[in-house]
Short mmCIF file of C-alpha atoms in Angstrom, two decimals:
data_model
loop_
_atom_site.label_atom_id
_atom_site.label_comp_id
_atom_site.label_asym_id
_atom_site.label_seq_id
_atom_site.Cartn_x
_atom_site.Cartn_y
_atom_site.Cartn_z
CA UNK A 235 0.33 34.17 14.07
CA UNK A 236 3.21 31.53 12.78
CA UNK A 237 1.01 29.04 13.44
CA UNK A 238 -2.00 30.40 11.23
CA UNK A 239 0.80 31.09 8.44
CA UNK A 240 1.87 27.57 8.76
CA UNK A 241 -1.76 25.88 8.83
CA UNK A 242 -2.21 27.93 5.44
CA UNK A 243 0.55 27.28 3.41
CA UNK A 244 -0.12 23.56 4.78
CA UNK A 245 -3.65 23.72 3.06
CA UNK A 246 -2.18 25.80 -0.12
CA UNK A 247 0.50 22.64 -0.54
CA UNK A 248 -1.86 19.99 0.34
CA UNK A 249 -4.23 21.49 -2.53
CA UNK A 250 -1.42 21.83 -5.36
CA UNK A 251 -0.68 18.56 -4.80
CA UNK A 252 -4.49 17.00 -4.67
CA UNK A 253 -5.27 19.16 -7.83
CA UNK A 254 -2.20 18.89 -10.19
CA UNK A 255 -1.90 14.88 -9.78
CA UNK A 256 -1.67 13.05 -12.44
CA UNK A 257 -3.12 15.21 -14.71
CA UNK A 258 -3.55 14.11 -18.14
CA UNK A 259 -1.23 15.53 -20.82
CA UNK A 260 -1.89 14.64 -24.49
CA UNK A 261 1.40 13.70 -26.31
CA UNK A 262 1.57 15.93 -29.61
CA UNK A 263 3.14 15.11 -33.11
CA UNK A 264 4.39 17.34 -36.38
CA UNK A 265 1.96 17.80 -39.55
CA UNK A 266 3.43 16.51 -42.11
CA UNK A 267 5.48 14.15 -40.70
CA UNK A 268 4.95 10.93 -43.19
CA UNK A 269 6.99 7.78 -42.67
CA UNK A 270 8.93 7.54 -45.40
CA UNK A 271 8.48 3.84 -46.02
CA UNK A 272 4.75 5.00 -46.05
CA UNK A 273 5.08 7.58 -48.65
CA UNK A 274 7.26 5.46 -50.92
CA UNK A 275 4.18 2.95 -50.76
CA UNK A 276 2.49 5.08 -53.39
CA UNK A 277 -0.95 4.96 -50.60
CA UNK A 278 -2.70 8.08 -50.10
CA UNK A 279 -1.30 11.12 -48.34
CA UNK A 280 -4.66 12.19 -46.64
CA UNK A 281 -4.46 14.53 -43.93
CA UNK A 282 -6.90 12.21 -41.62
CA UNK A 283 -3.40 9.41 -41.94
CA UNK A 284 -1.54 12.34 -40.18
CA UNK A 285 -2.22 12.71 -36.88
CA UNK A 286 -0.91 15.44 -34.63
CA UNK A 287 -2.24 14.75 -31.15
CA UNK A 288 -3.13 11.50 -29.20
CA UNK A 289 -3.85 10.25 -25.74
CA UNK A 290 -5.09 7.81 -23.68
CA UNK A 291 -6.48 8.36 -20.31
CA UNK A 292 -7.53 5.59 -17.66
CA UNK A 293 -10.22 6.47 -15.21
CA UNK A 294 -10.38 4.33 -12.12
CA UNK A 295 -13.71 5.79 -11.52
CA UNK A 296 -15.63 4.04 -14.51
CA UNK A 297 -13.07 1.47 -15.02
CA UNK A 298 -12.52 2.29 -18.69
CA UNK A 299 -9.94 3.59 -20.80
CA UNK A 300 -10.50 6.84 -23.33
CA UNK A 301 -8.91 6.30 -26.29
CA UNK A 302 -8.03 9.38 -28.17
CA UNK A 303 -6.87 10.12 -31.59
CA UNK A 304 -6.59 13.86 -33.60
CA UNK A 305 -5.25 14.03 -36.85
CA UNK A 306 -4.50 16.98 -39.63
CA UNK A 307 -7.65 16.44 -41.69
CA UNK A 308 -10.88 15.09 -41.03
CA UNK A 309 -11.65 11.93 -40.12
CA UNK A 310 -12.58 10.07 -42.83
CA UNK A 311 -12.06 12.03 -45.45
CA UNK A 312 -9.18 9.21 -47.36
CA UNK A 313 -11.57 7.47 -49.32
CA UNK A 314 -10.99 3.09 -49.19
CA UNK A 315 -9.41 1.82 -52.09
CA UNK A 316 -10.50 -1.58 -52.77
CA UNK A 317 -10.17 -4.07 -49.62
CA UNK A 318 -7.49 -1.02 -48.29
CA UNK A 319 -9.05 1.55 -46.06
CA UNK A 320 -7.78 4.22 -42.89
CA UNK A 321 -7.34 2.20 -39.75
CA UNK A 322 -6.27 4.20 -36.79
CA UNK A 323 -4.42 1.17 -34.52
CA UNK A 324 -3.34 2.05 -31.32
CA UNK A 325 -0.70 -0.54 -29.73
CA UNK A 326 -1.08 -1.45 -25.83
CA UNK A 327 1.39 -2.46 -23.35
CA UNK A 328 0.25 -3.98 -20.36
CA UNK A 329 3.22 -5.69 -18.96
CA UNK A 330 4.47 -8.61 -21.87
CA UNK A 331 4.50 -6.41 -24.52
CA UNK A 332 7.35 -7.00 -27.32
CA UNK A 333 9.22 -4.73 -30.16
CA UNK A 334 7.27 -6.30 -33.02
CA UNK A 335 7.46 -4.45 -35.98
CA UNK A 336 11.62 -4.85 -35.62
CA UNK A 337 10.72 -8.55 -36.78
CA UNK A 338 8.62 -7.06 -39.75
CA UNK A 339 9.45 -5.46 -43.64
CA UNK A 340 10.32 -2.90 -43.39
CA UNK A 341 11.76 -2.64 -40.08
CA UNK A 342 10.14 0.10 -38.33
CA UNK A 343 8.47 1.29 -34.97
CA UNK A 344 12.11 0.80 -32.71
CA UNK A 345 11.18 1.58 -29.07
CA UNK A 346 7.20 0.57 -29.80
CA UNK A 347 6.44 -2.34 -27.55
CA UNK A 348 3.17 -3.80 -27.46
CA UNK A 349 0.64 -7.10 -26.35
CA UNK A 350 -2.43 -5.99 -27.54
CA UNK A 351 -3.87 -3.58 -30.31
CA UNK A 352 -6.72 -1.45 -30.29
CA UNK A 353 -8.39 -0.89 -33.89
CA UNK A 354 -10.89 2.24 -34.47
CA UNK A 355 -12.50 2.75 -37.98
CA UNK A 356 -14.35 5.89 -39.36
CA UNK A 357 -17.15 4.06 -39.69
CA UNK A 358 -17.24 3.67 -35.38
CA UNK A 359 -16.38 0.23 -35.49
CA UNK A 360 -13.23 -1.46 -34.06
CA UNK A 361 -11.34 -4.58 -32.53
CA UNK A 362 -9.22 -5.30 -29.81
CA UNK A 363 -6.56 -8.31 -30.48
CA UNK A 364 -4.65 -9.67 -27.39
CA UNK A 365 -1.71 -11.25 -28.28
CA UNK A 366 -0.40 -13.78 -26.31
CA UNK A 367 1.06 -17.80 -25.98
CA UNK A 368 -2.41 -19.28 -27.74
CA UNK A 369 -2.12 -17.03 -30.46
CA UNK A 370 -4.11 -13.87 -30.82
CA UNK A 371 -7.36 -13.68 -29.66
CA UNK A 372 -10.22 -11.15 -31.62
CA UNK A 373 -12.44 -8.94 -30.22
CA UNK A 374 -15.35 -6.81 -32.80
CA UNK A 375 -16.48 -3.63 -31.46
CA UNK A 376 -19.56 -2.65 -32.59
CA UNK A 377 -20.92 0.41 -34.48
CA UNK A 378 -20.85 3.30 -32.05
CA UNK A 379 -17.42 2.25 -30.41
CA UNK A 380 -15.65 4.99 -32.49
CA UNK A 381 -16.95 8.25 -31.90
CA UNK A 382 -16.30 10.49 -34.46
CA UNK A 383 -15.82 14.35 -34.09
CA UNK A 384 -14.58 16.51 -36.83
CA UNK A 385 -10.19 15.37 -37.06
CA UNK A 386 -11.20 13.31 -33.70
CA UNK A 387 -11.44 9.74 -33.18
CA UNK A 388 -12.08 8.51 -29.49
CA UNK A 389 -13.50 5.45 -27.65
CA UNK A 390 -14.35 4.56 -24.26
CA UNK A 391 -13.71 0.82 -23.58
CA UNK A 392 -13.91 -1.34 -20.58
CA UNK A 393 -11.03 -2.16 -18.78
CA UNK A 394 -12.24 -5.80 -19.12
CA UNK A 395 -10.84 -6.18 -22.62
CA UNK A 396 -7.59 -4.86 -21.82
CA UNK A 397 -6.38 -7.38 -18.76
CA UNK A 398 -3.56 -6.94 -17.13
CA UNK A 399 -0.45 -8.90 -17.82
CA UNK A 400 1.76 -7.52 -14.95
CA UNK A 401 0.87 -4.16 -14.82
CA UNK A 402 -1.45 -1.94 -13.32
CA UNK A 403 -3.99 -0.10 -15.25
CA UNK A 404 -2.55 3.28 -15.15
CA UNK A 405 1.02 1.78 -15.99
CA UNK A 406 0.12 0.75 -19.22
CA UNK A 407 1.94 2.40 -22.39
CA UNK A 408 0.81 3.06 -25.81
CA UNK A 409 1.68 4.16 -29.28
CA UNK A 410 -0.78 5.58 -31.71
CA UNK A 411 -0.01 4.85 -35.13
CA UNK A 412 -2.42 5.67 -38.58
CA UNK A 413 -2.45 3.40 -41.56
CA UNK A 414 -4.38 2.10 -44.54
CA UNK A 415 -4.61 -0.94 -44.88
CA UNK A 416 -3.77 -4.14 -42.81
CA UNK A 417 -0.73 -5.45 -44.56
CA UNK A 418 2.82 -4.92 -43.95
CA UNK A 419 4.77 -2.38 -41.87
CA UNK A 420 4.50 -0.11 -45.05
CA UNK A 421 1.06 0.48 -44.47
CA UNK A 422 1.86 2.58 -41.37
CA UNK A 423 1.81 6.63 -42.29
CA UNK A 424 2.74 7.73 -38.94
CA UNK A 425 3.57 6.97 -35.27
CA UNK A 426 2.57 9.07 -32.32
CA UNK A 427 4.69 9.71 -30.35
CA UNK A 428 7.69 9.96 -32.49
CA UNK A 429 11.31 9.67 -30.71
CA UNK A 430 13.63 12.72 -30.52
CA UNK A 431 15.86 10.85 -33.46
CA UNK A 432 13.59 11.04 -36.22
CA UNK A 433 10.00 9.57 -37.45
CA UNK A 434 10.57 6.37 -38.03
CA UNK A 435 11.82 5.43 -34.86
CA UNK A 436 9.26 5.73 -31.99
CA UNK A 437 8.72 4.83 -28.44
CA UNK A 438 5.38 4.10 -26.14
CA UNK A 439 4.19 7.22 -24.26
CA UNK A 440 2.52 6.36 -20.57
CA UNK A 441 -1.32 6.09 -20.05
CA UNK A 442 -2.45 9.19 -17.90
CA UNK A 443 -4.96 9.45 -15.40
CA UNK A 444 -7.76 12.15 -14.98
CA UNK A 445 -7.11 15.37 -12.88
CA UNK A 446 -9.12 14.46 -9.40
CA UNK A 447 -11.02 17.63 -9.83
CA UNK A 448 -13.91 16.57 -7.30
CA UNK A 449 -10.56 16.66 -4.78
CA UNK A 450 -9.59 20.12 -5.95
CA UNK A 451 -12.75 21.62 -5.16
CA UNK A 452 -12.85 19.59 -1.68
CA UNK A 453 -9.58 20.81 -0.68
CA UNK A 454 -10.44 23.95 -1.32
CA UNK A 455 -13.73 23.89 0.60
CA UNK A 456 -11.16 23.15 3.53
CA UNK A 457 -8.87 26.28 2.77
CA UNK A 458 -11.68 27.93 2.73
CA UNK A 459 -12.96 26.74 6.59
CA UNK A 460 -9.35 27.35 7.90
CA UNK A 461 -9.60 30.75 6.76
CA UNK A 462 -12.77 31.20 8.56
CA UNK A 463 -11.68 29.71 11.70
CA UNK A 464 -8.54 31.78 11.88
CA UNK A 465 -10.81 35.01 11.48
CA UNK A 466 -12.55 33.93 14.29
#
């Protein structure tokens, strides 16, 4: 009977720990919560340049990353004024990344390292830059990239256009930050996540990996045939 007990809560363990790896856990931001170097820009204050949630996922499976982005308002809803319009920029660590904005006016972003951007428009389009010794290299996404879903913004993009620079996939960090226009640090309404000391300051949250629900359910296909075999 100890035995049987023991094979069980063997199985039970074996099964929390197969289902509740890794699962992905978006990182969540105040409303409201406008830089203050952004507000004092005189730019819009539209609720799609405020965002409140934001993730991105890796998934070894497909070998692409999910970029997502949710903000207060709808996307798209800050109309462009003249060659200024919502960008939602997501900045990517993978292993050489550097405190960049600390070099910029007005210094902003402490904590936010990053080698590589990811750009998403309302429109769907985007770019990826890679920064690195040659200078920073350009890549246009095309219309559809961006996929567009009420105060959502997501992309799925090929881990091909993010190489590695030291770091595995999964190890990657991120920062999500809103802005309008592509000028100075100004231009940034918001960073997601914010640190613990305030919103301007910010740090890079950690690039999660999907739940391996197709484990879950095998694991408990085999609690499921212990059971049986005990009964017998």
């Amino acid at each position: 009977m100890k035995m049987k007990r023991i094979n069980i809560l063997a199985a039970m363990c074996a099964l929390c720990t197969i289902s509740g790896t890794a699962a992905a856990v978006p990182i969540t931001d105040p409303a409201g919560d406008f830089l203050a170097t952004y507000a004092a820009s005189g730019r819009p204050l539209g609720a799609d340049l405020d965002v409140v949630a934001a993730e991105v996922i890796y998934h070894p499976g497909s070998h692409q990353f999910e970029f997502i982005g949710t903000t207060a308002g709808a996307i798209g809803t800050t109309p462009a004024a003249g060659s200024e319009s919502v960008l939602y920029v997501w900045g990517v660590d993978r292993g050489a990344g550097t405190e960049r904005f600390l070099a910029g006016s007005p210094s902003i972003g402490d904590g936010v390292a990053f080698d590589s951007v990811v750009i998403l428009r309302p429109n769907g389009t985007g770019a990826i830059t890679l920064f690195g010794p040659g200078g920073p290299m350009a890549t246009p996404l095309p219309a559809g990239t961006a996929l567009i879903n009420g105060n959502t913004i997501s992309a799925f993009l090929d881990e091909t256009l993010l190489p590695t620079q030291g770091e595995a996939f999964s190890d990657y960090t991120w920062n999500l930050w809103p802005r309008f226009g592509a000028g100075d640090n100004a231009q940034i309404s918001d960073f997601a996540p914010n640190a613990a000391s305030g919103a301007i300051d910010a740090a890079n949250a950690r690039v999660t990996v999907p739940e391996p629900s197709s484990l879950a359910l095998l694991g408990i296909g085999a609690l499921a045939l212990i059971r049986r075999r005990q009964k017998r």
